[in-house]
């Protein structure tokens, strides 16, 4: 597989590990630090993805140097192309098609939601009044998030209830929940094929609402009853736009009401809870990062997913003087290739006719297009031996 497919596969595996771990630990995190701690634990997933993109500090050089022979005949113009995986392009095309479809679907849903709101008018409390109600009140938008209320916001809710709703949406904006929803939109598109991601997305959005409720009510615990009745008073809706933080959400309503009824103290203070989440994220991120270089079948450098390949290998020109004198020979080259596929050094290990074919061989090797070696899904520096045979006919003899 190509480097991109390898990266997607490794990231998918670690995302599955992270999702399963969060599902197992969530009850404990809620008991120790409340729903806010459970919501912050979702930082584990982006931490794992970032860790997998960080390069390992060491550069691995191949110990067993592969050999790519090449024969040069007078007037030869065609080279040897490296083998490619015929299905890799199809998989990449399928992945890109799925990602584009998911992005288009979510962006259209967002746009449809915003159109259904109709014209917006500013209100004295800093929010915006919509002429339509596709599922308001809500924090709408990513780059310029606005708190938008429905056309019946004033007659439906009392002044105290309106204040609670606006505090809830302000808490979403201060906490950057709209950015988290944007990142979730992108993750759902990139990993559209992941079987655990739909569940993780639903659980993440539920924890987001529960954590926002907890933050809103923390400063005024005596209003728990009013807060719950305000939730029940609003008409329930299903979330229909990916970058919208809804005040009212049917799938999580029961959990939100149940959370408001709980008044017991958290087992951990705030600072200890933060340290627990940071430790979890850093620890798992370090494991994911180190897994890139873990040996699976021997010491470092002995197991390669793919050796160095040469995409374009036009043979060197047959020297005119050698052709006229009917000279033949073999030049053994060692080519150092970095992790980006660039030749960094070309050395002549041996030559049957020293000085005759060396210069044209080195010049040709520096012009070739290489694919770097891959170890555990990551491109690494390495070397390849290339014996070049200069012959006057199709025989293998070199004098």
mmCIF file of C-alpha atoms in Angstrom:
data_model
loop_
_atom_site.group_PDB
_atom_site.id
_atom_site.type_symbol
_atom_site.label_atom_id
_atom_site.label_comp_id
_atom_site.label_asym_id
_atom_site.label_seq_id
_atom_site.Cartn_x
_atom_site.Cartn_y
_atom_site.Cartn_z
ATOM 1 C CA UNK A 1 0.000 0.000 0.000
ATOM 2 C CA UNK A 2 1.050 3.597 -0.462
ATOM 3 C CA UNK A 3 2.161 5.775 2.433
ATOM 4 C CA UNK A 4 -1.241 7.487 2.580
ATOM 5 C CA UNK A 5 -3.121 4.199 2.784
ATOM 6 C CA UNK A 6 -0.704 2.942 5.435
ATOM 7 C CA UNK A 7 -1.239 6.118 7.444
ATOM 8 C CA UNK A 8 -5.020 5.867 7.205
ATOM 9 C CA UNK A 9 -4.925 2.239 8.270
ATOM 10 C CA UNK A 10 -2.696 2.934 11.283
ATOM 11 C CA UNK A 11 -4.761 5.977 12.290
ATOM 12 C CA UNK A 12 -7.977 3.959 12.031
ATOM 13 C CA UNK A 13 -6.600 1.260 14.316
ATOM 14 C CA UNK A 14 -5.550 3.765 16.947
ATOM 15 C CA UNK A 15 -8.856 5.622 16.690
ATOM 16 C CA UNK A 16 -10.609 2.323 17.416
ATOM 17 C CA UNK A 17 -8.344 1.784 20.432
ATOM 18 C CA UNK A 18 -9.074 5.313 21.668
ATOM 19 C CA UNK A 19 -12.848 5.026 21.219
ATOM 20 C CA UNK A 20 -13.004 1.685 23.033
ATOM 21 C CA UNK A 21 -10.827 3.027 25.848
ATOM 22 C CA UNK A 22 -13.035 6.111 26.296
ATOM 23 C CA UNK A 23 -16.179 3.976 26.293
ATOM 24 C CA UNK A 24 -14.728 1.799 29.059
ATOM 25 C CA UNK A 25 -13.393 4.704 31.135
ATOM 26 C CA UNK A 26 -16.372 7.054 30.764
ATOM 27 C CA UNK A 27 -18.381 5.790 33.788
ATOM 28 C CA UNK A 28 -15.276 6.122 35.967
ATOM 29 C CA UNK A 29 -14.494 9.616 34.646
ATOM 30 C CA UNK A 30 -18.079 10.768 35.263
ATOM 31 C CA UNK A 31 -17.980 9.418 38.797
ATOM 32 C CA UNK A 32 -14.607 11.022 39.550
ATOM 33 C CA UNK A 33 -14.930 14.385 37.843
ATOM 34 C CA UNK A 34 -18.417 14.733 36.397
ATOM 35 C CA UNK A 35 -19.563 15.048 32.800
ATOM 36 C CA UNK A 36 -17.147 17.912 32.153
ATOM 37 C CA UNK A 37 -14.203 15.594 32.759
ATOM 38 C CA UNK A 38 -15.720 12.968 30.473
ATOM 39 C CA UNK A 39 -16.113 15.603 27.742
ATOM 40 C CA UNK A 40 -12.497 16.744 28.059
ATOM 41 C CA UNK A 41 -11.306 13.151 27.762
ATOM 42 C CA UNK A 42 -12.281 13.262 24.060
ATOM 43 C CA UNK A 43 -9.025 15.150 23.520
ATOM 44 C CA UNK A 44 -7.503 11.674 23.465
ATOM 45 C CA UNK A 45 -8.561 11.060 19.851
ATOM 46 C CA UNK A 46 -6.928 14.128 18.229
ATOM 47 C CA UNK A 47 -3.891 13.539 20.462
ATOM 48 C CA UNK A 48 -3.514 10.051 19.000
ATOM 49 C CA UNK A 49 -3.754 11.390 15.444
ATOM 50 C CA UNK A 50 -1.172 14.096 16.128
ATOM 51 C CA UNK A 51 1.186 11.571 17.751
ATOM 52 C CA UNK A 52 1.035 9.345 14.670
ATOM 53 C CA UNK A 53 2.088 12.270 12.463
ATOM 54 C CA UNK A 54 5.168 13.099 14.560
ATOM 55 C CA UNK A 55 8.353 11.606 13.060
ATOM 56 C CA UNK A 56 10.587 9.336 15.057
ATOM 57 C CA UNK A 57 13.916 10.941 16.030
ATOM 58 C CA UNK A 58 16.194 8.281 14.606
ATOM 59 C CA UNK A 59 16.909 7.696 10.928
ATOM 60 C CA UNK A 60 16.879 4.042 9.972
ATOM 61 C CA UNK A 61 19.375 2.860 7.364
ATOM 62 C CA UNK A 62 18.951 -0.502 5.670
ATOM 63 C CA UNK A 63 21.435 -3.101 6.854
ATOM 64 C CA UNK A 64 20.577 -5.573 4.101
ATOM 65 C CA UNK A 65 21.041 -3.491 0.955
ATOM 66 C CA UNK A 66 18.761 -4.618 -1.915
ATOM 67 C CA UNK A 67 20.073 -4.888 -5.466
ATOM 68 C CA UNK A 68 18.478 -3.530 -8.649
ATOM 69 C CA UNK A 69 20.459 -4.727 -11.710
ATOM 70 C CA UNK A 70 20.467 -2.759 -14.965
ATOM 71 C CA UNK A 71 21.895 -3.679 -18.353
ATOM 72 C CA UNK A 72 22.915 -0.999 -20.851
ATOM 73 C CA UNK A 73 23.229 -1.625 -24.579
ATOM 74 C CA UNK A 74 24.359 0.898 -27.152
ATOM 75 C CA UNK A 75 21.393 3.072 -28.109
ATOM 76 C CA UNK A 76 19.214 1.823 -25.203
ATOM 77 C CA UNK A 77 16.562 4.348 -24.229
ATOM 78 C CA UNK A 78 14.081 2.492 -22.023
ATOM 79 C CA UNK A 79 14.588 1.936 -18.301
ATOM 80 C CA UNK A 80 13.120 -0.256 -15.632
ATOM 81 C CA UNK A 81 10.106 1.042 -13.713
ATOM 82 C CA UNK A 82 9.434 0.115 -10.127
ATOM 83 C CA UNK A 83 6.503 -2.129 -9.416
ATOM 84 C CA UNK A 84 3.344 -0.422 -8.204
ATOM 85 C CA UNK A 85 0.314 -1.810 -6.516
ATOM 86 C CA UNK A 86 -2.556 -1.822 -9.044
ATOM 87 C CA UNK A 87 -5.252 -1.636 -6.393
ATOM 88 C CA UNK A 88 -3.700 1.169 -4.343
ATOM 89 C CA UNK A 89 -4.987 3.818 -6.729
ATOM 90 C CA UNK A 90 -8.467 2.347 -6.658
ATOM 91 C CA UNK A 91 -8.543 2.374 -2.856
ATOM 92 C CA UNK A 92 -7.331 5.960 -2.753
ATOM 93 C CA UNK A 93 -9.943 6.992 -5.301
ATOM 94 C CA UNK A 94 -12.678 5.264 -3.287
ATOM 95 C CA UNK A 95 -11.513 6.939 -0.078
ATOM 96 C CA UNK A 96 -11.384 10.371 -1.726
ATOM 97 C CA UNK A 97 -14.838 9.852 -3.222
ATOM 98 C CA UNK A 98 -16.299 8.894 0.164
ATOM 99 C CA UNK A 99 -14.615 11.849 1.876
ATOM 100 C CA UNK A 100 -15.916 14.268 -0.737
ATOM 101 C CA UNK A 101 -19.433 12.888 -0.453
ATOM 102 C CA UNK A 102 -19.453 13.192 3.361
ATOM 103 C CA UNK A 103 -18.093 16.739 3.266
ATOM 104 C CA UNK A 104 -20.642 17.778 0.661
ATOM 105 C CA UNK A 105 -23.500 16.167 2.610
ATOM 106 C CA UNK A 106 -22.616 17.878 5.889
ATOM 107 C CA UNK A 107 -21.935 21.262 4.332
ATOM 108 C CA UNK A 108 -25.237 21.135 2.467
ATOM 109 C CA UNK A 109 -27.035 20.267 5.705
ATOM 110 C CA UNK A 110 -25.384 23.240 7.405
ATOM 111 C CA UNK A 111 -26.278 25.540 4.554
ATOM 112 C CA UNK A 112 -29.852 24.261 4.482
ATOM 113 C CA UNK A 113 -30.224 24.933 8.205
ATOM 114 C CA UNK A 114 -28.934 28.495 7.851
ATOM 115 C CA UNK A 115 -31.250 29.223 4.904
ATOM 116 C CA UNK A 116 -34.261 27.991 6.848
ATOM 117 C CA UNK A 117 -33.523 30.536 9.582
ATOM 118 C CA UNK A 118 -34.329 33.320 7.147
ATOM 119 C CA UNK A 119 -33.220 36.922 7.680
ATOM 120 C CA UNK A 120 -31.584 37.637 11.069
ATOM 121 C CA UNK A 121 -32.142 40.728 13.194
ATOM 122 C CA UNK A 122 -29.845 41.787 16.061
ATOM 123 C CA UNK A 123 -31.316 41.829 19.558
ATOM 124 C CA UNK A 124 -30.459 44.015 22.508
ATOM 125 C CA UNK A 125 -29.084 41.029 24.478
ATOM 126 C CA UNK A 126 -26.401 40.336 21.842
ATOM 127 C CA UNK A 127 -28.193 37.437 20.182
ATOM 128 C CA UNK A 128 -29.893 37.343 16.777
ATOM 129 C CA UNK A 129 -33.570 36.835 15.994
ATOM 130 C CA UNK A 130 -34.400 34.501 13.110
ATOM 131 C CA UNK A 131 -37.568 34.698 11.050
ATOM 132 C CA UNK A 132 -37.749 30.887 10.793
ATOM 133 C CA UNK A 133 -37.151 28.115 13.319
ATOM 134 C CA UNK A 134 -35.321 25.032 11.972
ATOM 135 C CA UNK A 135 -34.220 24.086 15.507
ATOM 136 C CA UNK A 136 -33.453 27.165 17.586
ATOM 137 C CA UNK A 137 -32.106 28.530 19.939
ATOM 138 C CA UNK A 138 -28.603 27.510 18.873
ATOM 139 C CA UNK A 139 -25.036 28.662 18.414
ATOM 140 C CA UNK A 140 -24.701 28.781 14.633
ATOM 141 C CA UNK A 141 -21.557 29.103 12.557
ATOM 142 C CA UNK A 142 -17.873 28.268 12.730
ATOM 143 C CA UNK A 143 -15.790 31.315 11.825
ATOM 144 C CA UNK A 144 -18.285 33.851 13.220
ATOM 145 C CA UNK A 145 -20.548 31.935 15.612
ATOM 146 C CA UNK A 146 -23.778 33.719 16.520
ATOM 147 C CA UNK A 147 -26.399 32.899 19.088
ATOM 148 C CA UNK A 148 -29.656 32.715 17.154
ATOM 149 C CA UNK A 149 -33.106 32.456 18.721
ATOM 150 C CA UNK A 150 -36.404 31.626 17.096
ATOM 151 C CA UNK A 151 -39.201 34.065 16.225
ATOM 152 C CA UNK A 152 -41.248 32.945 19.272
ATOM 153 C CA UNK A 153 -38.382 33.208 21.759
ATOM 154 C CA UNK A 154 -39.846 36.156 23.707
ATOM 155 C CA UNK A 155 -43.453 34.951 24.055
ATOM 156 C CA UNK A 156 -42.470 31.330 24.815
ATOM 157 C CA UNK A 157 -39.872 31.887 27.567
ATOM 158 C CA UNK A 158 -39.809 34.126 30.611
ATOM 159 C CA UNK A 159 -36.972 36.572 31.142
ATOM 160 C CA UNK A 160 -35.241 34.210 33.585
ATOM 161 C CA UNK A 161 -35.599 31.285 31.210
ATOM 162 C CA UNK A 162 -34.223 33.367 28.357
ATOM 163 C CA UNK A 163 -31.209 34.267 30.476
ATOM 164 C CA UNK A 164 -30.492 30.578 31.184
ATOM 165 C CA UNK A 165 -30.716 29.678 27.484
ATOM 166 C CA UNK A 166 -28.410 32.520 26.469
ATOM 167 C CA UNK A 167 -25.928 31.607 29.214
ATOM 168 C CA UNK A 168 -25.900 28.052 27.885
ATOM 169 C CA UNK A 169 -25.117 29.177 24.334
ATOM 170 C CA UNK A 170 -22.514 31.688 25.545
ATOM 171 C CA UNK A 171 -20.841 28.823 27.406
ATOM 172 C CA UNK A 172 -20.696 26.841 24.146
ATOM 173 C CA UNK A 173 -18.975 29.756 22.435
ATOM 174 C CA UNK A 174 -16.502 30.484 25.247
ATOM 175 C CA UNK A 175 -15.536 26.826 25.432
ATOM 176 C CA UNK A 176 -14.954 26.591 21.667
ATOM 177 C CA UNK A 177 -17.528 23.852 21.170
ATOM 178 C CA UNK A 178 -18.290 25.111 17.662
ATOM 179 C CA UNK A 179 -14.646 24.491 16.714
ATOM 180 C CA UNK A 180 -14.892 21.015 18.197
ATOM 181 C CA UNK A 181 -17.937 20.376 15.997
ATOM 182 C CA UNK A 182 -16.009 21.588 12.961
ATOM 183 C CA UNK A 183 -13.152 19.196 13.772
ATOM 184 C CA UNK A 184 -15.691 16.403 14.179
ATOM 185 C CA UNK A 185 -17.140 17.223 10.756
ATOM 186 C CA UNK A 186 -13.677 16.888 9.218
ATOM 187 C CA UNK A 187 -12.908 13.653 11.090
ATOM 188 C CA UNK A 188 -16.196 12.097 9.982
ATOM 189 C CA UNK A 189 -15.281 12.889 6.387
ATOM 190 C CA UNK A 190 -11.692 11.609 6.519
ATOM 191 C CA UNK A 191 -12.623 8.422 8.412
ATOM 192 C CA UNK A 192 -16.027 7.870 6.811
ATOM 193 C CA UNK A 193 -15.280 4.161 6.593
ATOM 194 C CA UNK A 194 -14.575 3.731 10.325
ATOM 195 C CA UNK A 195 -17.238 1.522 11.948
ATOM 196 C CA UNK A 196 -16.891 3.078 15.434
ATOM 197 C CA UNK A 197 -16.899 6.725 14.400
ATOM 198 C CA UNK A 198 -20.723 7.181 14.165
ATOM 199 C CA UNK A 199 -21.138 5.984 17.756
ATOM 200 C CA UNK A 200 -18.205 8.103 18.920
ATOM 201 C CA UNK A 201 -19.656 11.205 17.215
ATOM 202 C CA UNK A 202 -23.043 10.739 18.903
ATOM 203 C CA UNK A 203 -21.449 10.166 22.301
ATOM 204 C CA UNK A 204 -19.167 13.162 21.864
ATOM 205 C CA UNK A 205 -22.072 15.506 21.073
ATOM 206 C CA UNK A 206 -24.031 14.186 24.058
ATOM 207 C CA UNK A 207 -21.088 14.770 26.379
ATOM 208 C CA UNK A 208 -20.718 18.246 24.892
ATOM 209 C CA UNK A 209 -24.292 19.181 25.832
ATOM 210 C CA UNK A 210 -24.039 17.606 29.274
ATOM 211 C CA UNK A 211 -20.796 19.444 29.993
ATOM 212 C CA UNK A 212 -22.300 22.745 28.837
ATOM 213 C CA UNK A 213 -25.303 22.207 31.116
ATOM 214 C CA UNK A 214 -22.961 21.502 34.019
ATOM 215 C CA UNK A 215 -20.947 24.666 33.391
ATOM 216 C CA UNK A 216 -24.071 26.795 33.062
ATOM 217 C CA UNK A 217 -25.707 25.558 36.237
ATOM 218 C CA UNK A 218 -22.528 25.378 38.347
ATOM 219 C CA UNK A 219 -22.677 29.093 39.211
ATOM 220 C CA UNK A 220 -26.389 28.985 40.119
ATOM 221 C CA UNK A 221 -27.269 25.532 41.505
ATOM 222 C CA UNK A 222 -30.565 26.771 42.944
ATOM 223 C CA UNK A 223 -31.911 27.122 39.394
ATOM 224 C CA UNK A 224 -31.605 23.411 38.553
ATOM 225 C CA UNK A 225 -35.358 22.963 38.610
ATOM 226 C CA UNK A 226 -35.997 25.980 36.392
ATOM 227 C CA UNK A 227 -33.262 24.848 34.008
ATOM 228 C CA UNK A 228 -34.848 21.401 33.670
ATOM 229 C CA UNK A 229 -38.327 22.823 33.119
ATOM 230 C CA UNK A 230 -36.951 25.184 30.468
ATOM 231 C CA UNK A 231 -35.465 22.203 28.641
ATOM 232 C CA UNK A 232 -38.813 20.429 28.769
ATOM 233 C CA UNK A 233 -40.657 23.552 27.699
ATOM 234 C CA UNK A 234 -38.808 23.804 24.402
ATOM 235 C CA UNK A 235 -40.001 21.787 21.469
ATOM 236 C CA UNK A 236 -37.648 18.864 20.952
ATOM 237 C CA UNK A 237 -35.633 18.604 17.735
ATOM 238 C CA UNK A 238 -33.056 16.272 16.266
ATOM 239 C CA UNK A 239 -29.718 17.926 15.424
ATOM 240 C CA UNK A 240 -29.722 18.505 11.679
ATOM 241 C CA UNK A 241 -26.612 20.629 11.104
ATOM 242 C CA UNK A 242 -23.034 19.556 11.926
ATOM 243 C CA UNK A 243 -21.712 22.963 13.088
ATOM 244 C CA UNK A 244 -24.641 23.930 15.331
ATOM 245 C CA UNK A 245 -24.805 23.705 19.135
ATOM 246 C CA UNK A 246 -28.506 23.187 19.817
ATOM 247 C CA UNK A 247 -30.202 24.214 23.054
ATOM 248 C CA UNK A 248 -32.807 21.516 22.640
ATOM 249 C CA UNK A 249 -31.813 18.065 21.514
ATOM 250 C CA UNK A 250 -34.104 15.091 21.739
ATOM 251 C CA UNK A 251 -31.556 12.227 21.855
ATOM 252 C CA UNK A 252 -29.825 13.569 24.973
ATOM 253 C CA UNK A 253 -32.769 15.126 26.826
ATOM 254 C CA UNK A 254 -33.189 12.316 29.370
ATOM 255 C CA UNK A 255 -29.489 12.356 30.237
ATOM 256 C CA UNK A 256 -29.528 16.130 30.648
ATOM 257 C CA UNK A 257 -32.513 16.030 33.011
ATOM 258 C CA UNK A 258 -30.968 13.165 34.996
ATOM 259 C CA UNK A 259 -27.672 15.052 35.295
ATOM 260 C CA UNK A 260 -29.445 18.141 36.634
ATOM 261 C CA UNK A 261 -31.030 16.065 39.404
ATOM 262 C CA UNK A 262 -27.629 14.963 40.664
ATOM 263 C CA UNK A 263 -26.114 17.229 43.280
ATOM 264 C CA UNK A 264 -23.432 14.992 44.798
ATOM 265 C CA UNK A 265 -19.859 16.236 44.931
ATOM 266 C CA UNK A 266 -17.191 15.088 42.535
ATOM 267 C CA UNK A 267 -14.644 12.649 43.916
ATOM 268 C CA UNK A 268 -11.749 14.600 42.384
ATOM 269 C CA UNK A 269 -11.048 18.336 42.533
ATOM 270 C CA UNK A 270 -10.813 20.236 39.244
ATOM 271 C CA UNK A 271 -6.995 20.293 39.061
ATOM 272 C CA UNK A 272 -6.691 16.569 39.734
ATOM 273 C CA UNK A 273 -9.253 15.861 37.045
ATOM 274 C CA UNK A 274 -7.279 17.925 34.536
ATOM 275 C CA UNK A 275 -4.096 16.078 35.407
ATOM 276 C CA UNK A 276 -5.880 12.757 34.960
ATOM 277 C CA UNK A 277 -7.094 13.662 31.460
ATOM 278 C CA UNK A 278 -3.741 15.161 30.445
ATOM 279 C CA UNK A 279 -1.949 12.069 31.687
ATOM 280 C CA UNK A 280 -4.322 9.807 29.770
ATOM 281 C CA UNK A 281 -3.900 11.769 26.543
ATOM 282 C CA UNK A 282 -0.119 12.092 26.792
ATOM 283 C CA UNK A 283 0.355 8.475 27.831
ATOM 284 C CA UNK A 284 -1.700 7.004 25.001
ATOM 285 C CA UNK A 285 -0.225 9.504 22.545
ATOM 286 C CA UNK A 286 3.283 8.419 23.532
ATOM 287 C CA UNK A 287 2.358 4.760 23.036
ATOM 288 C CA UNK A 288 0.906 5.507 19.585
ATOM 289 C CA UNK A 289 3.979 7.546 18.626
ATOM 290 C CA UNK A 290 6.404 4.863 19.809
ATOM 291 C CA UNK A 291 4.457 2.160 17.970
ATOM 292 C CA UNK A 292 5.717 3.576 14.674
ATOM 293 C CA UNK A 293 9.189 2.269 15.373
ATOM 294 C CA UNK A 294 8.457 -0.863 17.378
ATOM 295 C CA UNK A 295 10.218 -3.948 16.083
ATOM 296 C CA UNK A 296 7.886 -6.683 14.952
ATOM 297 C CA UNK A 297 10.328 -9.259 13.662
ATOM 298 C CA UNK A 298 13.895 -8.412 14.604
ATOM 299 C CA UNK A 299 16.226 -5.498 15.298
ATOM 300 C CA UNK A 300 15.686 -2.078 13.772
ATOM 301 C CA UNK A 301 16.517 -2.033 10.094
ATOM 302 C CA UNK A 302 15.970 -5.763 9.497
ATOM 303 C CA UNK A 303 12.261 -5.735 8.652
ATOM 304 C CA UNK A 304 10.950 -3.508 5.889
ATOM 305 C CA UNK A 305 7.407 -3.107 4.634
ATOM 306 C CA UNK A 306 8.878 -2.102 1.275
ATOM 307 C CA UNK A 307 12.391 -1.818 -0.083
ATOM 308 C CA UNK A 308 13.593 1.113 -2.170
ATOM 309 C CA UNK A 309 11.989 1.242 -5.613
ATOM 310 C CA UNK A 310 12.955 3.163 -8.721
ATOM 311 C CA UNK A 311 10.052 4.697 -10.630
ATOM 312 C CA UNK A 312 12.013 6.067 -13.578
ATOM 313 C CA UNK A 313 15.343 4.490 -14.422
ATOM 314 C CA UNK A 314 16.536 5.611 -17.877
ATOM 315 C CA UNK A 315 19.881 3.916 -18.559
ATOM 316 C CA UNK A 316 23.054 5.951 -18.900
ATOM 317 C CA UNK A 317 24.387 6.759 -22.328
ATOM 318 C CA UNK A 318 26.991 4.391 -23.678
ATOM 319 C CA UNK A 319 30.239 6.381 -23.836
ATOM 320 C CA UNK A 320 31.225 7.038 -27.451
ATOM 321 C CA UNK A 321 34.879 6.150 -26.882
ATOM 322 C CA UNK A 322 33.944 2.879 -25.194
ATOM 323 C CA UNK A 323 31.581 2.006 -28.045
ATOM 324 C CA UNK A 324 34.220 2.710 -30.669
ATOM 325 C CA UNK A 325 36.753 0.574 -28.799
ATOM 326 C CA UNK A 326 34.181 -2.178 -28.190
ATOM 327 C CA UNK A 327 34.687 -1.871 -24.424
ATOM 328 C CA UNK A 328 32.275 -3.514 -21.974
ATOM 329 C CA UNK A 329 32.121 -3.596 -18.199
ATOM 330 C CA UNK A 330 30.133 -3.633 -14.982
ATOM 331 C CA UNK A 331 29.833 -0.723 -12.524
ATOM 332 C CA UNK A 332 28.474 -1.515 -9.056
ATOM 333 C CA UNK A 333 26.850 1.569 -7.499
ATOM 334 C CA UNK A 334 25.604 2.198 -3.987
ATOM 335 C CA UNK A 335 22.902 4.890 -3.908
ATOM 336 C CA UNK A 336 21.862 6.503 -0.633
ATOM 337 C CA UNK A 337 18.186 7.594 -0.691
ATOM 338 C CA UNK A 338 16.626 9.793 1.995
ATOM 339 C CA UNK A 339 13.113 9.469 3.460
ATOM 340 C CA UNK A 340 11.761 11.841 0.787
ATOM 341 C CA UNK A 341 13.051 9.676 -2.061
ATOM 342 C CA UNK A 342 15.956 11.951 -3.057
ATOM 343 C CA UNK A 343 19.385 10.437 -3.836
ATOM 344 C CA UNK A 344 21.836 11.943 -1.364
ATOM 345 C CA UNK A 345 25.036 10.088 -2.286
ATOM 346 C CA UNK A 346 26.176 7.833 -5.135
ATOM 347 C CA UNK A 347 29.350 5.760 -4.754
ATOM 348 C CA UNK A 348 31.122 3.383 -7.111
ATOM 349 C CA UNK A 349 31.771 0.190 -5.163
ATOM 350 C CA UNK A 350 33.640 -1.549 -7.975
ATOM 351 C CA UNK A 351 34.143 -1.355 -11.742
ATOM 352 C CA UNK A 352 35.622 -3.855 -14.179
ATOM 353 C CA UNK A 353 36.965 -1.008 -16.331
ATOM 354 C CA UNK A 354 37.618 1.783 -13.783
ATOM 355 C CA UNK A 355 37.115 5.264 -15.115
ATOM 356 C CA UNK A 356 35.383 4.235 -18.328
ATOM 357 C CA UNK A 357 31.741 4.001 -17.258
ATOM 358 C CA UNK A 358 31.896 5.582 -13.771
ATOM 359 C CA UNK A 359 30.889 9.154 -14.635
ATOM 360 C CA UNK A 360 27.899 8.289 -16.822
ATOM 361 C CA UNK A 361 26.698 5.750 -14.229
ATOM 362 C CA UNK A 362 26.848 8.263 -11.371
ATOM 363 C CA UNK A 363 25.109 10.957 -13.440
ATOM 364 C CA UNK A 364 22.313 8.548 -14.391
ATOM 365 C CA UNK A 365 21.793 7.380 -10.804
ATOM 366 C CA UNK A 366 21.444 10.975 -9.601
ATOM 367 C CA UNK A 367 18.732 11.640 -12.198
ATOM 368 C CA UNK A 368 16.580 8.613 -11.381
ATOM 369 C CA UNK A 369 13.294 8.910 -9.472
ATOM 370 C CA UNK A 370 13.176 6.800 -6.317
ATOM 371 C CA UNK A 371 10.565 5.659 -3.842
ATOM 372 C CA UNK A 372 11.998 5.495 -0.313
ATOM 373 C CA UNK A 373 11.933 2.352 1.770
ATOM 374 C CA UNK A 374 8.997 1.997 4.168
ATOM 375 C CA UNK A 375 9.319 0.576 7.682
ATOM 376 C CA UNK A 376 6.208 0.130 9.842
ATOM 377 C CA UNK A 377 4.230 2.417 7.587
ATOM 378 C CA UNK A 378 6.768 5.274 7.639
ATOM 379 C CA UNK A 379 9.242 6.262 4.879
ATOM 380 C CA UNK A 380 12.840 5.887 6.017
ATOM 381 C CA UNK A 381 16.297 6.578 4.620
ATOM 382 C CA UNK A 382 18.158 3.649 3.089
ATOM 383 C CA UNK A 383 20.506 2.446 0.404
ATOM 384 C CA UNK A 384 20.302 0.328 -2.733
ATOM 385 C CA UNK A 385 23.002 -1.420 -4.782
ATOM 386 C CA UNK A 386 22.668 -1.097 -8.554
ATOM 387 C CA UNK A 387 25.005 -3.106 -10.774
ATOM 388 C CA UNK A 388 25.017 -1.581 -14.266
ATOM 389 C CA UNK A 389 26.211 -3.842 -17.050
ATOM 390 C CA UNK A 390 27.529 -2.193 -20.206
ATOM 391 C CA UNK A 391 27.440 -4.729 -23.038
ATOM 392 C CA UNK A 392 27.736 -4.608 -26.796
ATOM 393 C CA UNK A 393 25.036 -7.255 -27.315
ATOM 394 C CA UNK A 394 22.551 -9.286 -25.243
ATOM 395 C CA UNK A 395 25.194 -11.496 -23.691
ATOM 396 C CA UNK A 396 26.059 -11.068 -20.029
ATOM 397 C CA UNK A 397 29.833 -11.185 -20.520
ATOM 398 C CA UNK A 398 31.825 -8.190 -19.384
ATOM 399 C CA UNK A 399 35.507 -7.935 -20.240
#
